[in-house]
Short mmCIF file of C-alpha atoms in Angstrom, two decimals:
data_model
loop_
_atom_site.label_atom_id
_atom_site.label_comp_id
_atom_site.label_asym_id
_atom_site.label_seq_id
_atom_site.Cartn_x
_atom_site.Cartn_y
_atom_site.Cartn_z
CA UNK A 8 6.20 -23.57 23.91
CA UNK A 9 7.23 -20.32 25.51
CA UNK A 10 4.77 -17.43 25.51
CA UNK A 11 6.51 -14.27 24.31
CA UNK A 12 5.53 -10.78 25.51
CA UNK A 13 3.11 -8.71 23.42
CA UNK A 14 5.73 -6.03 22.64
CA UNK A 15 7.96 -8.63 21.01
CA UNK A 16 5.09 -10.14 19.02
CA UNK A 17 4.03 -6.64 17.94
CA UNK A 18 7.53 -5.69 16.80
CA UNK A 19 7.94 -8.97 14.89
CA UNK A 20 4.58 -8.47 13.22
CA UNK A 21 5.52 -4.89 12.31
CA UNK A 22 8.82 -5.92 10.71
CA UNK A 23 7.27 -8.74 8.65
CA UNK A 24 5.33 -6.04 6.78
CA UNK A 25 8.63 -4.90 5.24
CA UNK A 26 9.38 -6.41 1.83
CA UNK A 27 11.67 -9.43 1.97
CA UNK A 28 11.33 -9.86 5.72
CA UNK A 29 9.75 -13.11 6.87
CA UNK A 30 8.88 -14.10 10.41
CA UNK A 31 12.29 -15.65 11.14
CA UNK A 32 14.22 -12.61 9.90
CA UNK A 33 11.90 -10.25 11.79
CA UNK A 34 12.39 -12.28 14.93
CA UNK A 35 16.16 -12.17 14.55
CA UNK A 36 15.97 -8.41 14.09
CA UNK A 37 13.81 -7.98 17.19
CA UNK A 38 16.17 -10.18 19.25
CA UNK A 39 18.97 -7.84 18.19
CA UNK A 40 16.87 -4.78 19.02
CA UNK A 41 16.24 -6.00 22.56
CA UNK A 42 19.88 -5.09 23.23
CA UNK A 43 19.45 -1.53 21.96
CA UNK A 44 19.21 1.57 24.09
CA UNK A 45 15.80 3.21 24.56
CA UNK A 46 16.96 6.27 22.63
CA UNK A 47 17.94 4.15 19.62
CA UNK A 48 14.56 2.40 19.61
CA UNK A 49 12.76 5.72 19.83
CA UNK A 50 14.77 7.24 17.00
CA UNK A 51 14.25 4.27 14.68
CA UNK A 52 10.53 4.21 15.49
CA UNK A 53 10.08 7.89 14.80
CA UNK A 54 12.26 7.82 11.67
CA UNK A 55 9.95 5.20 10.16
CA UNK A 56 6.76 6.88 11.37
CA UNK A 57 7.88 10.23 9.94
CA UNK A 58 7.79 8.78 6.43
CA UNK A 59 4.13 9.74 6.51
CA UNK A 60 5.19 13.39 6.33
CA UNK A 61 7.00 12.80 3.05
CA UNK A 62 6.09 15.47 0.48
CA UNK A 63 5.77 14.99 -3.26
CA UNK A 64 7.04 17.47 -5.83
CA UNK A 65 4.14 19.49 -7.23
CA UNK A 66 5.65 19.35 -10.70
CA UNK A 67 6.82 15.79 -11.24
CA UNK A 68 5.55 13.76 -8.29
CA UNK A 69 9.02 12.84 -6.99
CA UNK A 70 9.77 12.83 -3.23
CA UNK A 71 10.62 16.33 -2.10
CA UNK A 72 11.67 18.24 0.99
CA UNK A 73 9.67 21.22 -0.21
CA UNK A 74 7.10 21.99 -2.89
CA UNK A 75 9.59 21.12 -5.60
CA UNK A 76 12.02 18.20 -5.76
CA UNK A 77 15.75 18.81 -6.22
CA UNK A 78 15.48 18.16 -9.96
CA UNK A 79 12.53 20.47 -10.67
CA UNK A 80 14.11 23.14 -8.44
CA UNK A 81 17.42 22.88 -10.30
CA UNK A 82 17.68 25.77 -12.76
CA UNK A 83 20.50 24.19 -14.73
CA UNK A 84 18.21 21.41 -15.99
CA UNK A 85 16.29 21.80 -19.24
CA UNK A 86 12.73 22.38 -18.12
CA UNK A 87 10.85 22.64 -21.38
CA UNK A 88 12.40 20.72 -24.23
CA UNK A 89 12.31 17.08 -23.16
CA UNK A 90 10.13 15.36 -20.57
CA UNK A 91 10.92 11.86 -19.36
CA UNK A 92 7.88 9.87 -18.22
CA UNK A 93 8.55 7.12 -15.66
CA UNK A 94 6.39 4.73 -13.66
CA UNK A 95 7.74 5.45 -10.20
CA UNK A 96 10.40 7.16 -8.09
CA UNK A 97 12.76 4.15 -8.20
CA UNK A 98 12.77 4.21 -12.01
CA UNK A 99 13.49 7.95 -11.92
CA UNK A 100 16.44 7.39 -9.62
CA UNK A 101 17.80 4.60 -11.85
CA UNK A 102 17.79 7.01 -14.80
CA UNK A 103 19.36 9.78 -12.71
CA UNK A 104 22.16 7.41 -11.73
CA UNK A 105 23.12 7.04 -15.39
CA UNK A 106 23.68 10.80 -15.41
CA UNK A 107 22.81 11.15 -19.09
CA UNK A 108 19.38 12.80 -18.95
CA UNK A 109 19.42 16.55 -18.40
CA UNK A 110 15.69 17.33 -18.68
CA UNK A 111 12.91 16.91 -16.14
CA UNK A 112 10.67 14.00 -15.26
CA UNK A 113 7.05 13.12 -14.74
CA UNK A 114 6.13 10.24 -12.45
CA UNK A 115 3.01 8.43 -13.62
CA UNK A 116 2.57 6.52 -10.39
CA UNK A 117 1.93 3.26 -12.21
CA UNK A 118 0.79 1.92 -15.57
CA UNK A 119 -2.66 1.34 -17.04
CA UNK A 120 -4.08 -1.86 -15.61
CA UNK A 121 -7.82 -2.36 -16.13
CA UNK A 122 -7.81 -5.54 -14.02
CA UNK A 123 -6.57 -3.56 -10.99
CA UNK A 124 -8.86 -0.65 -11.81
CA UNK A 125 -6.04 1.65 -12.93
CA UNK A 126 -7.29 3.76 -15.83
CA UNK A 127 -6.15 7.06 -17.39
CA UNK A 128 -8.01 8.99 -14.67
CA UNK A 129 -6.11 7.26 -11.84
CA UNK A 130 -2.79 8.17 -13.49
CA UNK A 131 -4.03 11.74 -14.14
CA UNK A 132 -3.11 11.46 -17.78
CA UNK A 133 -5.15 14.55 -18.70
CA UNK A 134 -3.12 16.66 -16.25
CA UNK A 135 0.06 15.36 -17.88
CA UNK A 136 -1.24 16.14 -21.38
CA UNK A 137 -2.22 19.69 -20.34
CA UNK A 138 1.21 20.21 -18.77
CA UNK A 139 2.97 19.03 -21.92
CA UNK A 140 0.90 21.38 -24.10
CA UNK A 141 1.18 24.31 -21.70
CA UNK A 142 4.98 23.98 -21.31
CA UNK A 143 5.34 23.49 -25.09
CA UNK A 144 7.38 20.34 -24.57
CA UNK A 145 8.63 19.00 -27.90
CA UNK A 146 9.90 15.58 -26.98
CA UNK A 147 8.56 12.91 -24.63
CA UNK A 148 10.76 10.03 -23.62
CA UNK A 149 8.63 7.14 -22.36
CA UNK A 150 10.90 5.36 -19.89
CA UNK A 151 8.21 2.84 -19.03
CA UNK A 152 9.14 -0.77 -18.36
CA UNK A 153 8.45 -3.30 -21.13
CA UNK A 154 5.31 -5.24 -20.20
CA UNK A 155 1.80 -5.62 -21.60
CA UNK A 156 0.59 -2.83 -19.30
CA UNK A 157 3.62 -0.65 -20.05
CA UNK A 158 3.09 -1.04 -23.78
CA UNK A 159 -0.60 -0.15 -23.44
CA UNK A 160 0.28 2.92 -21.35
CA UNK A 161 2.72 4.11 -24.02
CA UNK A 162 0.17 3.61 -26.81
CA UNK A 163 -2.47 5.50 -24.84
CA UNK A 164 -0.08 8.37 -24.09
CA UNK A 165 0.84 8.74 -27.75
CA UNK A 166 -2.86 8.74 -28.70
CA UNK A 167 -3.80 11.66 -26.42
CA UNK A 168 -0.86 13.91 -27.35
CA UNK A 169 -0.89 16.35 -30.28
CA UNK A 170 1.04 15.14 -33.33
CA UNK A 171 3.51 17.99 -32.97
CA UNK A 172 4.95 16.34 -29.88
CA UNK A 173 7.63 13.77 -30.67
CA UNK A 174 7.00 10.65 -28.56
CA UNK A 175 9.85 8.19 -28.06
CA UNK A 176 10.31 5.06 -26.06
CA UNK A 177 13.59 3.93 -24.48
CA UNK A 178 15.51 1.26 -26.38
CA UNK A 179 15.18 -2.44 -25.59
CA UNK A 180 17.89 -4.99 -26.22
CA UNK A 181 20.81 -6.81 -24.66
CA UNK A 182 21.90 -5.13 -21.40
CA UNK A 183 25.56 -4.13 -21.11
CA UNK A 184 27.45 -6.97 -19.49
CA UNK A 185 24.62 -9.33 -20.44
CA UNK A 186 25.27 -12.59 -22.24
CA UNK A 187 23.18 -13.62 -25.25
CA UNK A 188 23.15 -17.24 -24.17
CA UNK A 189 21.24 -16.45 -20.97
CA UNK A 190 18.79 -13.90 -22.35
CA UNK A 191 15.14 -14.67 -23.05
CA UNK A 192 13.87 -14.95 -26.67
CA UNK A 193 11.80 -11.74 -26.35
CA UNK A 194 14.88 -9.68 -25.51
CA UNK A 195 16.84 -11.26 -28.37
CA UNK A 196 13.96 -10.48 -30.74
CA UNK A 197 13.95 -6.85 -29.56
CA UNK A 198 17.73 -6.64 -29.87
CA UNK A 199 17.55 -7.87 -33.48
CA UNK A 200 14.74 -5.45 -34.31
CA UNK A 201 16.62 -2.55 -32.72
CA UNK A 202 19.91 -3.21 -34.49
CA UNK A 203 21.86 -0.17 -35.62
CA UNK A 204 24.33 0.35 -38.44
CA UNK A 205 27.80 -0.15 -36.96
CA UNK B 6 22.75 12.77 -8.45
CA UNK B 7 19.31 13.39 -7.03
CA UNK B 8 19.06 14.83 -3.54
CA UNK B 9 16.60 12.77 -1.50
CA UNK B 10 14.45 14.25 1.29
CA UNK B 11 15.69 14.05 4.86
CA UNK B 12 12.82 11.79 5.96
CA UNK B 13 13.86 9.17 3.41
CA UNK B 14 17.52 9.40 4.38
CA UNK B 15 16.54 9.14 8.05
CA UNK B 16 14.39 6.07 7.48
CA UNK B 17 17.10 4.37 5.41
CA UNK B 18 19.67 5.12 8.07
CA UNK B 19 17.33 3.76 10.76
CA UNK B 20 16.73 0.48 8.91
CA UNK B 21 20.43 -0.12 8.22
CA UNK B 22 20.89 -0.46 11.99
CA UNK B 23 18.93 -3.72 11.82
CA UNK B 24 21.08 -6.84 11.52
CA UNK B 25 21.46 -8.08 7.96
CA UNK B 26 20.08 -4.91 6.41
CA UNK B 27 22.47 -2.98 4.18
CA UNK B 28 21.86 0.36 2.53
CA UNK B 29 20.38 -1.14 -0.64
CA UNK B 30 17.95 -3.35 1.25
CA UNK B 31 16.99 -0.48 3.56
CA UNK B 32 16.38 1.74 0.55
CA UNK B 33 14.18 -0.88 -1.09
CA UNK B 34 12.20 -1.20 2.17
CA UNK B 35 11.75 2.57 2.42
CA UNK B 36 10.62 2.77 -1.22
CA UNK B 37 7.99 0.18 -0.39
CA UNK B 38 6.99 2.05 2.76
CA UNK B 39 6.38 5.26 0.81
CA UNK B 40 3.25 3.53 -0.52
CA UNK B 41 1.96 2.73 2.98
CA UNK B 42 -0.86 4.49 4.76
CA UNK B 43 -0.03 6.94 7.56
CA UNK B 44 -1.66 4.63 10.10
CA UNK B 45 0.54 1.70 9.04
CA UNK B 46 3.68 3.81 9.36
CA UNK B 47 2.63 5.03 12.78
CA UNK B 48 1.86 1.53 14.02
CA UNK B 49 5.17 0.09 12.79
CA UNK B 50 7.08 3.01 14.28
CA UNK B 51 5.43 2.69 17.65
CA UNK B 52 5.69 -1.13 17.67
CA UNK B 53 9.46 -0.84 17.31
CA UNK B 54 9.79 2.05 19.76
CA UNK B 55 7.75 0.18 22.36
CA UNK B 56 10.43 -2.52 22.55
CA UNK B 57 12.05 -0.21 25.10
CA UNK B 58 9.23 -1.08 27.52
CA UNK B 59 10.12 -4.77 27.36
CA UNK B 60 10.33 -6.27 30.85
CA UNK B 61 12.68 -8.98 32.01
CA UNK B 62 11.68 -11.84 34.30
CA UNK B 63 12.93 -11.18 37.83
CA UNK B 64 13.82 -14.83 38.26
CA UNK B 65 15.55 -15.91 35.06
CA UNK B 66 16.08 -12.75 32.99
CA UNK B 67 13.88 -13.88 30.11
CA UNK B 68 11.54 -11.41 28.35
CA UNK B 69 8.31 -11.12 30.28
CA UNK B 70 4.95 -9.39 30.16
CA UNK B 71 4.96 -9.15 33.93
CA UNK B 72 7.41 -9.67 36.78
CA UNK B 73 7.77 -13.33 35.88
CA UNK B 74 8.14 -14.91 32.43
CA UNK B 75 5.71 -17.58 31.27
CA UNK B 76 8.17 -20.34 32.27
CA UNK B 77 8.91 -19.11 35.79
CA UNK B 78 5.19 -18.40 36.32
CA UNK B 79 4.26 -21.90 35.18
CA UNK B 80 3.56 -24.05 38.24
CA UNK B 81 3.78 -27.32 36.35
CA UNK B 82 7.52 -26.80 35.72
CA UNK B 83 10.08 -28.19 38.15
CA UNK B 84 11.37 -25.10 39.95
CA UNK B 85 13.97 -26.51 42.27
CA UNK B 86 15.62 -29.67 41.05
CA UNK B 87 17.36 -28.68 37.80
CA UNK B 88 18.45 -25.26 36.56
CA UNK B 89 19.51 -24.74 32.95
CA UNK B 90 22.00 -21.91 32.43
CA UNK B 91 22.00 -20.27 28.99
CA UNK B 92 23.77 -17.32 27.42
CA UNK B 93 20.77 -15.45 26.04
CA UNK B 94 17.05 -15.50 25.31
CA UNK B 95 17.49 -17.00 21.83
CA UNK B 96 19.35 -19.97 23.26
CA UNK B 97 16.59 -20.44 25.86
CA UNK B 98 13.96 -20.47 23.12
CA UNK B 99 15.95 -22.99 21.08
CA UNK B 100 15.97 -25.35 24.08
CA UNK B 101 12.27 -24.73 24.74
CA UNK B 102 11.49 -25.67 21.14
CA UNK B 103 12.97 -29.11 21.71
CA UNK B 104 10.35 -29.56 24.44
CA UNK B 105 12.52 -31.90 26.49
CA UNK B 106 13.54 -29.69 29.40
CA UNK B 107 10.95 -29.35 32.18
CA UNK B 108 12.89 -27.27 34.70
CA UNK B 109 13.59 -23.55 34.79
CA UNK B 110 16.31 -21.41 33.26
CA UNK B 111 18.79 -18.75 34.14
CA UNK B 112 19.96 -16.32 31.46
CA UNK B 113 23.57 -15.24 31.98
CA UNK B 114 23.38 -12.41 29.46
CA UNK B 115 26.69 -13.39 27.88
CA UNK B 116 29.88 -15.28 28.60
CA UNK B 117 33.08 -14.29 30.36
CA UNK B 118 35.18 -12.24 27.98
CA UNK B 119 38.05 -10.30 29.59
CA UNK B 120 38.92 -8.59 26.28
CA UNK B 121 35.44 -7.02 26.13
CA UNK B 122 35.48 -6.29 29.85
CA UNK B 123 32.90 -8.96 30.73
CA UNK B 124 33.85 -10.51 34.05
CA UNK B 125 31.92 -12.49 36.72
CA UNK B 126 30.49 -9.24 38.13
CA UNK B 127 28.97 -8.17 34.80
CA UNK B 128 27.22 -11.54 34.51
CA UNK B 129 26.11 -11.34 38.18
CA UNK B 130 27.55 -14.79 38.87
CA UNK B 131 27.38 -14.29 42.64
CA UNK B 132 23.62 -13.67 42.44
CA UNK B 133 23.28 -16.90 40.46
CA UNK B 134 25.36 -18.84 43.01
CA UNK B 135 23.28 -17.48 45.91
CA UNK B 136 20.06 -18.39 44.05
CA UNK B 137 21.30 -21.94 43.43
CA UNK B 138 22.22 -22.41 47.09
CA UNK B 139 19.03 -20.75 48.41
CA UNK B 140 16.73 -22.80 46.16
CA UNK B 141 18.68 -25.99 46.98
CA UNK B 142 19.10 -26.78 43.30
CA UNK B 143 20.80 -30.15 42.87
CA UNK B 144 21.67 -30.13 39.19
CA UNK B 145 22.95 -27.42 36.87
CA UNK B 146 22.86 -27.94 33.12
CA UNK B 147 25.29 -25.57 31.43
CA UNK B 148 23.75 -25.01 28.00
CA UNK B 149 26.53 -22.63 27.00
CA UNK B 150 27.81 -22.60 23.43
CA UNK B 151 31.16 -24.31 22.77
CA UNK B 152 33.80 -21.60 22.43
CA UNK B 153 36.88 -20.50 24.38
CA UNK B 154 34.77 -17.98 26.32
CA UNK B 155 31.96 -20.49 26.83
CA UNK B 156 34.40 -23.08 28.17
CA UNK B 157 35.93 -20.53 30.53
CA UNK B 158 32.49 -19.51 31.77
CA UNK B 159 31.62 -23.13 32.51
CA UNK B 160 34.87 -23.72 34.37
CA UNK B 161 34.36 -20.59 36.42
CA UNK B 162 30.76 -21.54 37.25
CA UNK B 163 31.81 -24.97 38.45
CA UNK B 164 34.55 -23.41 40.60
CA UNK B 165 32.19 -21.11 42.54
CA UNK B 166 29.49 -23.71 43.25
CA UNK B 167 29.50 -26.04 46.27
CA UNK B 168 30.57 -29.59 45.48
CA UNK B 169 27.13 -30.92 46.43
CA UNK B 170 25.71 -29.36 43.26
CA UNK B 171 26.01 -31.57 40.24
CA UNK B 172 27.25 -29.46 37.27
CA UNK B 173 26.76 -30.81 33.77
CA UNK B 174 27.39 -29.47 30.32
CA UNK B 175 25.29 -30.25 27.24
CA UNK B 176 26.69 -32.89 24.90
CA UNK B 177 28.76 -31.99 21.85
CA UNK B 178 28.99 -34.12 18.72
CA UNK B 179 27.49 -34.72 15.31
CA UNK B 180 24.17 -32.87 14.90
CA UNK B 181 21.15 -34.91 13.81
CA UNK B 182 20.89 -34.78 10.03
CA UNK B 183 24.55 -33.76 9.89
CA UNK B 184 27.05 -35.50 7.68
CA UNK B 185 30.47 -36.54 8.97
CA UNK B 186 32.16 -35.61 5.71
CA UNK B 187 31.23 -31.92 6.08
CA UNK B 188 31.90 -31.53 9.80
CA UNK B 189 34.95 -29.78 11.20
CA UNK B 190 37.72 -31.80 12.93
CA UNK B 191 36.86 -30.32 16.37
CA UNK B 192 33.30 -31.61 16.19
CA UNK B 193 34.49 -35.03 15.05
CA UNK B 194 37.00 -35.10 17.94
CA UNK B 195 34.19 -34.23 20.40
CA UNK B 196 31.89 -36.83 18.85
CA UNK B 197 34.56 -39.51 19.29
CA UNK B 198 35.26 -38.44 22.88
CA UNK B 199 31.54 -38.43 23.69
CA UNK B 200 30.81 -41.85 22.23
CA UNK B 201 28.34 -44.00 24.16
CA UNK B 202 27.91 -47.77 24.44
CA UNK B 203 25.34 -48.76 21.82
#
């Protein structure tokens, strides 16, 4: 078997750390990169390394160029009435894509998970509660994914908030374009529970 | 639509240059990388950038840690009798994996392709001819892929070599584990032409 140079092994090993990239894919990528110019390799290397300088919005925890993200810095958004609580940045972006929510967000950074040692302190739930009270937010939309941990997180959030704050959770049911015949029983149950007068 | 920070855009753009990585995949990778430690990001970045310091074997053109690759530096290989000519490093490694070839290689770096401006000079065919004559190599195995350009390259190679050198091309036919019913007519034609007394 041929002995490959250390730089190739190192690059393959580095790429396999990316999600969805196995050793074969990483190797194919590196073989392609061996044909690149030095400047291209340098720019890709530094673009990835510079992710460590990524800032987070001081208000909501979203990625930001500055102290505030583009949503929190946007004065046309409603900053006080409704707050949408999400697990992570990807969930936030999915909601933004729908274009229907005009308020601001709060990124939890995860859900309560005692087995992984994630408690209310890790998610800074007290900071969130204080922010909600201080900003006199009237409505909380919990856009947390449906799972045992997500449900527990929602219950805990409701329990620590004053009763004057209206807490809501996003609706669960049949996704648009979905087909009843292929959906799981839990979703069907939720869809039946969440039926609306037509 | 949310405005993402420049570092994220830069990293996504960098990853889309990898083969088989589209914008969605790159974005998913970057989202994952935002959870990485600074040291991990630095090491991946520098591992990829350091591919520019990759050396090539002075003898065969294969990737090497030093002046010679592990095959050319290996004294147990036959260095003079048979030379196997391949298009690129990946092809060389595929042959090495079979474990049947005990000689040394020469990497062409491509095939003749007048439309892309690749002629005998670009592939340094005269250097290869001089090497073959100087090293008194008796047998050349052309392990070049079957294509119009590959066929032309083989014909050209044979034409520039002295008649004392035996030039051979790897066999074409039904791959092991392959099924006749799914193979293309060209492969079947080759398999019939290349039949052997059983």
